[in-house]
Tab-separated table of N, CA and C and ligand atoms in Angstrom:
chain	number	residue	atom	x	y	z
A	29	UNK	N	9.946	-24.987	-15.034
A	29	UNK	CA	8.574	-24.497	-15.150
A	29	UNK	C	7.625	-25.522	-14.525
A	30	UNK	N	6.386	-25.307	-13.534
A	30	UNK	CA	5.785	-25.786	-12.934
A	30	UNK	C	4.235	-26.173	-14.001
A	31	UNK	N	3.292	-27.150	-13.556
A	31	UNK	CA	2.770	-26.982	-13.830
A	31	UNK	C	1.459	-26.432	-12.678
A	32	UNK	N	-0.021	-26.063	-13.662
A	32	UNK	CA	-0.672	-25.518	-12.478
A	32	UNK	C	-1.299	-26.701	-12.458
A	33	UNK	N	-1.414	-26.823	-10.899
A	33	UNK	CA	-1.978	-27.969	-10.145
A	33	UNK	C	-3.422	-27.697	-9.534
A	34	UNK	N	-4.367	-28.278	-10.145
A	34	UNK	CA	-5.899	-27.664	-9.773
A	34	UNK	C	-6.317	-27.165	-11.136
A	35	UNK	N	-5.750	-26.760	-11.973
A	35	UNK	CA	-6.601	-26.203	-13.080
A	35	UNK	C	-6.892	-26.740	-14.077
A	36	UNK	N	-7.142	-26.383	-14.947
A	36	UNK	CA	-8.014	-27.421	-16.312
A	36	UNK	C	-6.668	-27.766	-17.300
A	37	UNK	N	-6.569	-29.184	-17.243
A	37	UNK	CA	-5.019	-29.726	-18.240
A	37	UNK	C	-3.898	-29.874	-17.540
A	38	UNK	N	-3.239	-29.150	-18.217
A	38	UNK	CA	-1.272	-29.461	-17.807
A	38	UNK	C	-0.920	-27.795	-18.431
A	39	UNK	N	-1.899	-26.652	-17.689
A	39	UNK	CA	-1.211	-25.420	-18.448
A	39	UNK	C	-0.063	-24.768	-17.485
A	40	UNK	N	1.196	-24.397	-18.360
A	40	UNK	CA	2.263	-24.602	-18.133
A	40	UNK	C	1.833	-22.775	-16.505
A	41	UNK	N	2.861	-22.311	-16.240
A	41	UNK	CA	3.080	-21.389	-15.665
A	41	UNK	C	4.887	-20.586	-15.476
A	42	UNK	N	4.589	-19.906	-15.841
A	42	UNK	CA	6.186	-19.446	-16.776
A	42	UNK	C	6.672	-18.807	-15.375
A	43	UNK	N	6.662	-18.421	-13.932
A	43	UNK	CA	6.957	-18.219	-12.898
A	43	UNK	C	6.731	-18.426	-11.482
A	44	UNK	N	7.444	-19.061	-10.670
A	44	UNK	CA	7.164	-18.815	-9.010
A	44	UNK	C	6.112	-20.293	-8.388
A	45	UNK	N	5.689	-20.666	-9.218
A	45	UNK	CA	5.060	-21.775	-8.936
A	45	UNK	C	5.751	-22.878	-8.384
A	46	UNK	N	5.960	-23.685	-7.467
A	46	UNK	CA	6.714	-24.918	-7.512
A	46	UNK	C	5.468	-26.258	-7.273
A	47	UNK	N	5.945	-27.055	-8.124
A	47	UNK	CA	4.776	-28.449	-7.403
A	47	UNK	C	5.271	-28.591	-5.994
A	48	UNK	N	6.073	-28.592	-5.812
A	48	UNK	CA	6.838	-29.503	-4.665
A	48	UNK	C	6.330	-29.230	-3.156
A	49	UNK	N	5.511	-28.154	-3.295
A	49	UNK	CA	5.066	-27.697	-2.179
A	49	UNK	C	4.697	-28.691	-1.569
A	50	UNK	N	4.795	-28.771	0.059
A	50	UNK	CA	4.775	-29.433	0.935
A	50	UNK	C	3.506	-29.180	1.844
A	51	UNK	N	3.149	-27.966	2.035
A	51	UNK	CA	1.977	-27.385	2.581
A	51	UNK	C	1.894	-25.733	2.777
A	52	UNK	N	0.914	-25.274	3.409
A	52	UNK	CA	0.710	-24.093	3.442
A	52	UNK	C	1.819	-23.274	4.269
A	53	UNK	N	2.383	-22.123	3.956
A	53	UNK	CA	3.054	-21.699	4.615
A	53	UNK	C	2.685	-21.031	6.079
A	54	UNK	N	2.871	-20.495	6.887
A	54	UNK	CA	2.930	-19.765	8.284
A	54	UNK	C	2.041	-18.710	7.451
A	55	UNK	N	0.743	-18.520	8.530
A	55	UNK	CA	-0.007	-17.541	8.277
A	55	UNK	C	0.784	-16.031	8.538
A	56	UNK	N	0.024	-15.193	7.630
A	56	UNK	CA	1.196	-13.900	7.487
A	56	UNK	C	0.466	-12.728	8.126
A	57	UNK	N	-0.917	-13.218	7.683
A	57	UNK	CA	-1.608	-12.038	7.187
A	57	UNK	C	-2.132	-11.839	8.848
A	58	UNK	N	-2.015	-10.430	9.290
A	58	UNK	CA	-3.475	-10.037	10.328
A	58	UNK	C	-4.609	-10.010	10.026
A	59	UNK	N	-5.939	-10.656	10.858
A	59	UNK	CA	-6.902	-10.665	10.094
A	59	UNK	C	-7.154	-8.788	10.502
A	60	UNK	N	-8.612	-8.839	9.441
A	60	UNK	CA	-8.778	-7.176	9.248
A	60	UNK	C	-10.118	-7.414	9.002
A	61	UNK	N	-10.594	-8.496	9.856
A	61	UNK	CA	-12.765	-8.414	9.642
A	61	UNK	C	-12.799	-6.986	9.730
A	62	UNK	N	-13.819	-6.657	9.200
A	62	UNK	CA	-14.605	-5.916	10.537
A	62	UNK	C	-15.940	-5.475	10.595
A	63	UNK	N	-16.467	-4.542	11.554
A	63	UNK	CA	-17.831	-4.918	11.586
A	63	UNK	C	-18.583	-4.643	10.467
A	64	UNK	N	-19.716	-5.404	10.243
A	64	UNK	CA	-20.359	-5.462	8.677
A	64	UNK	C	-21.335	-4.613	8.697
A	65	UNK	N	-21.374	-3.894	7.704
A	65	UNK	CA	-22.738	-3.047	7.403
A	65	UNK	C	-24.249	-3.799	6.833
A	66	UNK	N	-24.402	-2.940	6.157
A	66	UNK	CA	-26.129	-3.355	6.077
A	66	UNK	C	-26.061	-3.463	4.758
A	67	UNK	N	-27.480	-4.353	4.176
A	67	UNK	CA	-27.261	-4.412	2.480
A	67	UNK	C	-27.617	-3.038	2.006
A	68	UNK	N	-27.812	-2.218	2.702
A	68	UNK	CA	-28.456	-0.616	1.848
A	68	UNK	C	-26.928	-0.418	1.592
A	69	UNK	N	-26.065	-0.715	2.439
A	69	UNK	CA	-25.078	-0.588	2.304
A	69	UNK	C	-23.964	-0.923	1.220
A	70	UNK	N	-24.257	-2.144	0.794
A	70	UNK	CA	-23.805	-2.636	-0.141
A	70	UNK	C	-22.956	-4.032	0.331
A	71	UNK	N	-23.517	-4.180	1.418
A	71	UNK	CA	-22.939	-5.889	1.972
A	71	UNK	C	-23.727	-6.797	1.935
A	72	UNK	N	-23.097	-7.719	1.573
A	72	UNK	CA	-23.973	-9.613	1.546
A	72	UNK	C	-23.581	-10.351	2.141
A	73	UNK	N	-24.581	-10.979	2.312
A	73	UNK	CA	-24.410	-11.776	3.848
A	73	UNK	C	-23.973	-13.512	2.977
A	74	UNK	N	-23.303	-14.206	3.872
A	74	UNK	CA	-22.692	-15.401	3.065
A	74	UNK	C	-22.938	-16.300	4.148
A	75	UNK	N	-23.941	-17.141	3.893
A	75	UNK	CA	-24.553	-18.184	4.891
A	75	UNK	C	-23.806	-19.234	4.897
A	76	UNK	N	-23.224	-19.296	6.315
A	76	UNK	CA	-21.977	-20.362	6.396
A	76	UNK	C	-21.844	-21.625	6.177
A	77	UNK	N	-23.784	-22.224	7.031
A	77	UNK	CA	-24.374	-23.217	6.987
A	77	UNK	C	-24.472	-23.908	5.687
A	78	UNK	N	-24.412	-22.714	4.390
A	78	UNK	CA	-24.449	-22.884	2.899
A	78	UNK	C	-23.597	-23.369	1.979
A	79	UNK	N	-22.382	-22.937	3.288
A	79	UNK	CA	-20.956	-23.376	2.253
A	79	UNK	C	-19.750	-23.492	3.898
A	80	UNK	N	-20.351	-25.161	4.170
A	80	UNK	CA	-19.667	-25.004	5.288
A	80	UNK	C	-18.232	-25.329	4.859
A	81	UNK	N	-17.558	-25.566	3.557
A	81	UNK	CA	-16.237	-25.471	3.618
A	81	UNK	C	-15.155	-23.778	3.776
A	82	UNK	N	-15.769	-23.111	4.121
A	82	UNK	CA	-15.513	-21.820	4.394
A	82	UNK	C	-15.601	-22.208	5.771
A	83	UNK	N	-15.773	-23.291	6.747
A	83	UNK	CA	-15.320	-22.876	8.068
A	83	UNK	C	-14.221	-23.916	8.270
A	84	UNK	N	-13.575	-23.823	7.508
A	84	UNK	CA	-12.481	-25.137	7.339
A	84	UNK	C	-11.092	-24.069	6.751
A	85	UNK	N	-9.999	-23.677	7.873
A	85	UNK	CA	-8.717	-23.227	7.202
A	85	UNK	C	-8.410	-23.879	6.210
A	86	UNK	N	-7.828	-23.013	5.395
A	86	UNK	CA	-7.168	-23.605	3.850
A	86	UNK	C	-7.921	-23.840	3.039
A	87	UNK	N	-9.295	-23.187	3.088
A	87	UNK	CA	-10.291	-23.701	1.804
A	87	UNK	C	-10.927	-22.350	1.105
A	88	UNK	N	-11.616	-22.366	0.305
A	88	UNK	CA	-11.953	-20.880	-0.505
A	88	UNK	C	-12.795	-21.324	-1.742
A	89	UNK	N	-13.884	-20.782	-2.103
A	89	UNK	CA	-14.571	-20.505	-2.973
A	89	UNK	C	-14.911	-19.420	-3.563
A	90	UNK	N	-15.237	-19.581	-4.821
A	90	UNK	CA	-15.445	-18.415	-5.769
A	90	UNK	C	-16.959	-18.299	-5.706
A	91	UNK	N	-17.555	-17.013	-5.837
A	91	UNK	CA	-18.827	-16.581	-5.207
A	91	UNK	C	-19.748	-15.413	-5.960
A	92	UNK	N	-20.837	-15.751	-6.233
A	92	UNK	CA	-21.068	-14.514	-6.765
A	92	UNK	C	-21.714	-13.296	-6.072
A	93	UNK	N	-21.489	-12.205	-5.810
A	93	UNK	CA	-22.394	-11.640	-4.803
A	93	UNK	C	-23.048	-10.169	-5.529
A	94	UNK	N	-23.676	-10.542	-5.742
A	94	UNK	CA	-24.678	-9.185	-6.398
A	94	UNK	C	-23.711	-8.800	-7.657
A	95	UNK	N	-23.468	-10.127	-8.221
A	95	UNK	CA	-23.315	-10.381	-10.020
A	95	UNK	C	-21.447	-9.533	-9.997
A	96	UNK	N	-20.976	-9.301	-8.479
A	96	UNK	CA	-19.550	-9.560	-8.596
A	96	UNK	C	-18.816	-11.073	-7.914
A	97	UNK	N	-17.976	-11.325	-8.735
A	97	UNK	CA	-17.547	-12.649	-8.504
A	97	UNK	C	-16.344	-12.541	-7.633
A	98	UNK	N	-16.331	-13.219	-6.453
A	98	UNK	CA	-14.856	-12.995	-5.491
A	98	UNK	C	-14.847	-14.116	-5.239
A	99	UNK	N	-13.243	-14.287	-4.978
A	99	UNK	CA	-12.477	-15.207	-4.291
A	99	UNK	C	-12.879	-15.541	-2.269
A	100	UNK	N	-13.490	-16.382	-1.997
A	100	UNK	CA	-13.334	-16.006	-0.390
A	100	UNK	C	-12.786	-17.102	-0.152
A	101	UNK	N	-11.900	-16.762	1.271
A	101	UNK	CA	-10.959	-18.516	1.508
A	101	UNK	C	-10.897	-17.732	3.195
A	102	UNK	N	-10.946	-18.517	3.736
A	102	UNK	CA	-10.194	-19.258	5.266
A	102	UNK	C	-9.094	-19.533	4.953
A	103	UNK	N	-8.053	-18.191	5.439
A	103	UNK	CA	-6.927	-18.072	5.565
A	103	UNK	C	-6.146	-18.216	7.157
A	104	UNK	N	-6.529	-18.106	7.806
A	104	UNK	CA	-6.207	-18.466	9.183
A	104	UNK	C	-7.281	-18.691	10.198
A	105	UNK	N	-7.661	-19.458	11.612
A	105	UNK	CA	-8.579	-19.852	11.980
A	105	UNK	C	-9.414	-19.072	12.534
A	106	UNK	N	-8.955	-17.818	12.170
A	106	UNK	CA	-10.221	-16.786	12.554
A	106	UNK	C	-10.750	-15.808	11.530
A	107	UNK	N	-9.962	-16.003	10.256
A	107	UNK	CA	-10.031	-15.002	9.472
A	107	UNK	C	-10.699	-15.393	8.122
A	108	UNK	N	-11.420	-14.668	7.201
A	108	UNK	CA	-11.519	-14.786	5.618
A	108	UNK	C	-11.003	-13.604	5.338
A	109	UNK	N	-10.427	-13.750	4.084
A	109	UNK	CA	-10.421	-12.871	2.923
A	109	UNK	C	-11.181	-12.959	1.470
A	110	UNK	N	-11.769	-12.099	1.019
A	110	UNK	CA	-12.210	-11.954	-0.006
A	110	UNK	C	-11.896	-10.896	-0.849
A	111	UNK	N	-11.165	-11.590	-2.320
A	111	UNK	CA	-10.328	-11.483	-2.780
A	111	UNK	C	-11.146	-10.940	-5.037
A	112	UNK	N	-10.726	-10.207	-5.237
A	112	UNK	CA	-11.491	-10.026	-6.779
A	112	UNK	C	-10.438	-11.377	-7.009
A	113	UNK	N	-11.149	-11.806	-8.449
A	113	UNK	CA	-10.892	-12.843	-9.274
A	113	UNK	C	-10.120	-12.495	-11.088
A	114	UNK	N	-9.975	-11.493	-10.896
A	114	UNK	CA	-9.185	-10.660	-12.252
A	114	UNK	C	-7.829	-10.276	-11.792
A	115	UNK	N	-6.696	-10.797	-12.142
A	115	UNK	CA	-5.679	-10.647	-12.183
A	115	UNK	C	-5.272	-8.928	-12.661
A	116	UNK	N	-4.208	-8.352	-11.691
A	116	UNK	CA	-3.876	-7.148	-12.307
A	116	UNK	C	-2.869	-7.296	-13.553
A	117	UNK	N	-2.436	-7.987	-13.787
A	117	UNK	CA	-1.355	-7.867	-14.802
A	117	UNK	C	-2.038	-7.823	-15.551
A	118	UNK	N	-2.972	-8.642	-16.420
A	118	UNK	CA	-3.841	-8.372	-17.462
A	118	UNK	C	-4.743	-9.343	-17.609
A	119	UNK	N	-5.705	-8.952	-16.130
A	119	UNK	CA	-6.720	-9.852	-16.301
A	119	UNK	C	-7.279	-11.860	-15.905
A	120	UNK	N	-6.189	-12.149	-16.587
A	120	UNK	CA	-6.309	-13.496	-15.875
A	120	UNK	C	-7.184	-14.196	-14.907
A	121	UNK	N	-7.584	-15.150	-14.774
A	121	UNK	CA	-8.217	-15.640	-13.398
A	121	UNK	C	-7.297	-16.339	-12.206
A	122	UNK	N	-7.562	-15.574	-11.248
A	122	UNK	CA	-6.779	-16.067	-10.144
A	122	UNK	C	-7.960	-16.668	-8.892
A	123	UNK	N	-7.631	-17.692	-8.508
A	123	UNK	CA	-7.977	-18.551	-7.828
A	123	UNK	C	-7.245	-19.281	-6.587
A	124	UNK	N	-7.583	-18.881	-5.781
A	124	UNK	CA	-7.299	-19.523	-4.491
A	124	UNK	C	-6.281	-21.088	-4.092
A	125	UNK	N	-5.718	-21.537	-3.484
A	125	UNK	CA	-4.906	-22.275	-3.812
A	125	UNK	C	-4.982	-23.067	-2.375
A	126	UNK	N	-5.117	-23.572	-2.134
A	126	UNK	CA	-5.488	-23.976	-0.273
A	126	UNK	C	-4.289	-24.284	0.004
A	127	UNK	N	-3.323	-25.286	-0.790
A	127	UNK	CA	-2.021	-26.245	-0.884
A	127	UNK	C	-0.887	-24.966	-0.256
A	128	UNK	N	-1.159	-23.963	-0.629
A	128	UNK	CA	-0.202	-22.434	-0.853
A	128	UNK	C	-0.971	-21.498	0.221
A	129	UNK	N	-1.816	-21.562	0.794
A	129	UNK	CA	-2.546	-20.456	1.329
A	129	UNK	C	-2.290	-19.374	0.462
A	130	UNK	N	-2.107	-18.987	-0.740
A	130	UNK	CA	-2.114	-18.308	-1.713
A	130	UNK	C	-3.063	-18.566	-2.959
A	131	UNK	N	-3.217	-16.718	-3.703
A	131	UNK	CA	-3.575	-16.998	-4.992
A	131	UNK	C	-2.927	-16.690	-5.864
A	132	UNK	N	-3.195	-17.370	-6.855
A	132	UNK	CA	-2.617	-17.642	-7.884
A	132	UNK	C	-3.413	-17.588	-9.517
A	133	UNK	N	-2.733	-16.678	-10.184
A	133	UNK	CA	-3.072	-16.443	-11.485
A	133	UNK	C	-2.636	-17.464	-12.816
A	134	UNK	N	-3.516	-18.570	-13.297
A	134	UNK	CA	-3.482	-18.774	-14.587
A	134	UNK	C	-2.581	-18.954	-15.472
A	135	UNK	N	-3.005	-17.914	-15.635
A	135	UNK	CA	-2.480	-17.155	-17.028
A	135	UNK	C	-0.960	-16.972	-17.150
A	136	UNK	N	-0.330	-16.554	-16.370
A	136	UNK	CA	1.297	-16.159	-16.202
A	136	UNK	C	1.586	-16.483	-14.821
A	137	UNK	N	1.287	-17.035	-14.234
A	137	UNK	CA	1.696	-17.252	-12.846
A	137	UNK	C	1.850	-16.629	-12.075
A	138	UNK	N	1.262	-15.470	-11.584
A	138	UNK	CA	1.494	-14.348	-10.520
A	138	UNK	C	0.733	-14.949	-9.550
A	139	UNK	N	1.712	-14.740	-8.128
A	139	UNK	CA	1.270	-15.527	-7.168
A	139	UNK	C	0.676	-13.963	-6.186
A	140	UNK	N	-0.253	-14.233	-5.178
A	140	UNK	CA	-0.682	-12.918	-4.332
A	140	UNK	C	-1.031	-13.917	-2.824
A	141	UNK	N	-0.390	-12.691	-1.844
A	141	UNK	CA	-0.698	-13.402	-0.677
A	141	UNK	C	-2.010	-13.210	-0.043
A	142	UNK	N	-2.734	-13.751	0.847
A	142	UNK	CA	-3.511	-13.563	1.063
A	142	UNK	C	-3.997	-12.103	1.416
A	143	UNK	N	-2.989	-11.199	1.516
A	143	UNK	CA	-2.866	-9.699	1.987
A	143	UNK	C	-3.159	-9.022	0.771
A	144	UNK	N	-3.589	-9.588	-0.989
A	144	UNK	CA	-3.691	-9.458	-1.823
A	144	UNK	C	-1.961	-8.754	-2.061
A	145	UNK	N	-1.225	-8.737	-1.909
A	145	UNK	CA	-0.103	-8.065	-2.568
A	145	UNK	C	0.896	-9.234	-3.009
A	146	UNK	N	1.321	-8.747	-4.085
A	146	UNK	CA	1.932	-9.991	-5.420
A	146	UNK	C	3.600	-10.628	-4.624
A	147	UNK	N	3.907	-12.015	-4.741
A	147	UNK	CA	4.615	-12.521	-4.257
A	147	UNK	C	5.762	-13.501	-5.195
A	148	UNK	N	5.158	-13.258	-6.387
A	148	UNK	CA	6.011	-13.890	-7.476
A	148	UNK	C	5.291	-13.272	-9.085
A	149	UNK	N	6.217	-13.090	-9.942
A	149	UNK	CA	5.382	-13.436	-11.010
A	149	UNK	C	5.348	-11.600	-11.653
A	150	UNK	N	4.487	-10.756	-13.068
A	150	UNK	CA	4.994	-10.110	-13.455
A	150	UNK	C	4.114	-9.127	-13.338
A	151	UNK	N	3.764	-8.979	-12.282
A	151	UNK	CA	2.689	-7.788	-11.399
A	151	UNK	C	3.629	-7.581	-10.588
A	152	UNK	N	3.167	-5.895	-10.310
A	152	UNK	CA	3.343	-5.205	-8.854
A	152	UNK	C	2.623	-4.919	-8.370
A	153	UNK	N	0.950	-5.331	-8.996
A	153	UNK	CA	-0.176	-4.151	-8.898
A	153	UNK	C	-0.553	-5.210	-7.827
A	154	UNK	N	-1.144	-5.125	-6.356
A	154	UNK	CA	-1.633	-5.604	-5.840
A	154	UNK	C	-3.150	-6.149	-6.281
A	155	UNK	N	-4.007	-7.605	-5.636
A	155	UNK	CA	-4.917	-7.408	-6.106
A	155	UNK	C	-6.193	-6.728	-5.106
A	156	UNK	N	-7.256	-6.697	-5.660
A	156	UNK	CA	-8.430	-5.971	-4.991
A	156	UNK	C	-8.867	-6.925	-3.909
A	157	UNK	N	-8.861	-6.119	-2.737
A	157	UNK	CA	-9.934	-6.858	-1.464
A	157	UNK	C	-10.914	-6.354	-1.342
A	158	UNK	N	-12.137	-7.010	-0.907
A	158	UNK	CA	-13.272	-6.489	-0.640
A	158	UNK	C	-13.018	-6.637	1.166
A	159	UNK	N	-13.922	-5.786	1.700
A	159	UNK	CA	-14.126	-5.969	3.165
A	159	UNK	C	-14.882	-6.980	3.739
A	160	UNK	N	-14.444	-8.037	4.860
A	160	UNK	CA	-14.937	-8.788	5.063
A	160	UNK	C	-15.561	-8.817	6.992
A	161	UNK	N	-16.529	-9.100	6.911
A	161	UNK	CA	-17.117	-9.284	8.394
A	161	UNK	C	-17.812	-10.834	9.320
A	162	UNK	N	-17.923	-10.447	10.156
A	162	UNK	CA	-18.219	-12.053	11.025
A	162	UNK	C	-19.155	-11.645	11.887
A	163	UNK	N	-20.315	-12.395	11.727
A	163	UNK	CA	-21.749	-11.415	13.025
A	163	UNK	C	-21.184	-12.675	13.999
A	164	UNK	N	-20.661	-13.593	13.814
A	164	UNK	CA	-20.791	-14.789	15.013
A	164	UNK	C	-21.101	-15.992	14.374
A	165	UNK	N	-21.747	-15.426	12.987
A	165	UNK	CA	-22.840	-17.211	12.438
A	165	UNK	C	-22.434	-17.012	10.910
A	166	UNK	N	-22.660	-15.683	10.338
A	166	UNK	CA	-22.171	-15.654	8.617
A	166	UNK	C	-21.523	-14.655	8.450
A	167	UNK	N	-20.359	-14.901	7.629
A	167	UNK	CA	-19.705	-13.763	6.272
A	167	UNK	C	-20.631	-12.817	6.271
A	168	UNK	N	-20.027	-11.883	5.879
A	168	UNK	CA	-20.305	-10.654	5.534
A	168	UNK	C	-19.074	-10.146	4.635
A	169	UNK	N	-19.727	-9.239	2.969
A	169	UNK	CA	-18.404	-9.199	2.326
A	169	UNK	C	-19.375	-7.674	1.667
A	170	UNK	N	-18.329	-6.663	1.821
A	170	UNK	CA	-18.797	-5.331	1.059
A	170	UNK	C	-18.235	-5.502	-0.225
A	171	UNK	N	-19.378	-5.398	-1.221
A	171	UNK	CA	-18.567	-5.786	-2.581
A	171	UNK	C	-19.178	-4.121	-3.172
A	172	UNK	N	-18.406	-3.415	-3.628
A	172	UNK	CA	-18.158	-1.991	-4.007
A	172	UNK	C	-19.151	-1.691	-5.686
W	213	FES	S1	-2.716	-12.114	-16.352
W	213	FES	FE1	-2.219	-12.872	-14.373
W	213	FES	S2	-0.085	-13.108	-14.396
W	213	FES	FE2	-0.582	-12.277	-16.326
């Protein structure tokens, strides 16, 4: 049993986790920007200049955008994903992992690839993506 590395203590994780990780694995995912709508729309704009570790592969922050909270990370050097922060198995907080280019749940250890679909652990339920866009200068994320 691993412990989780990044989170608050020494809380254990009962699957799929290893410390030993060495680094991020081979990007998997295709990116899937695409073009961003308008806020009538229901998109927010994410000022890069604001949070320039979002232009740095392997990094990700949790965000609030019109009082929903997502995961966004630089998953490969052209891409974000933004990712819900509620675990499907039951809830949990899952959080971004830079070490893994994966996220990772808490609570029971369910691991999700950046493609949100589960890669270890006692989900099948994929997790939720929001749509993500690039004008050239900021994020753009349709949060539903
Ligand atoms: S609540 Fe996330 S793995 Fe159980």
């Amino acid at each position: 049993m691993g412990l989780c590395v990044g989170c608050q203590g020494t809380e254990p994780l009962e699957s799929g986790f290893l410390d030993t990780d060495t680094g991020p694995p081979e990007p998997t995912t295709s990116c899937s920007l695409v073009t961003p709508g308008t806020e009538a729309e229901g998109w927010f704009r994410v000022v890069l200049a604001d949070h320039p570790e979002l232009d740095t592969i392997y990094n990700g922050v949790q965000i609030s955008l019109g009082g929903t909270t997502v995961n966004l990370a630089k998953v490969t050097e052209d891409c974000w994903v933004a990712m819900g922060v509620r675990c499907t198995h039951e809830g949990g907080p899952v959080t971004y992992r830079p070490a893994r280019n994966q996220f990772v749940c808490s609570r029971h250890g369910a691991i999700f690839g950046p493609d949100g679909v589960p890669v270890a652990g006692p989900t099948g339920v994929p997790m939720p993506l929001f749509e993500v866009g690039f004008d050239g200068t900021d994020l753009w994320v349709k949060v539903d």
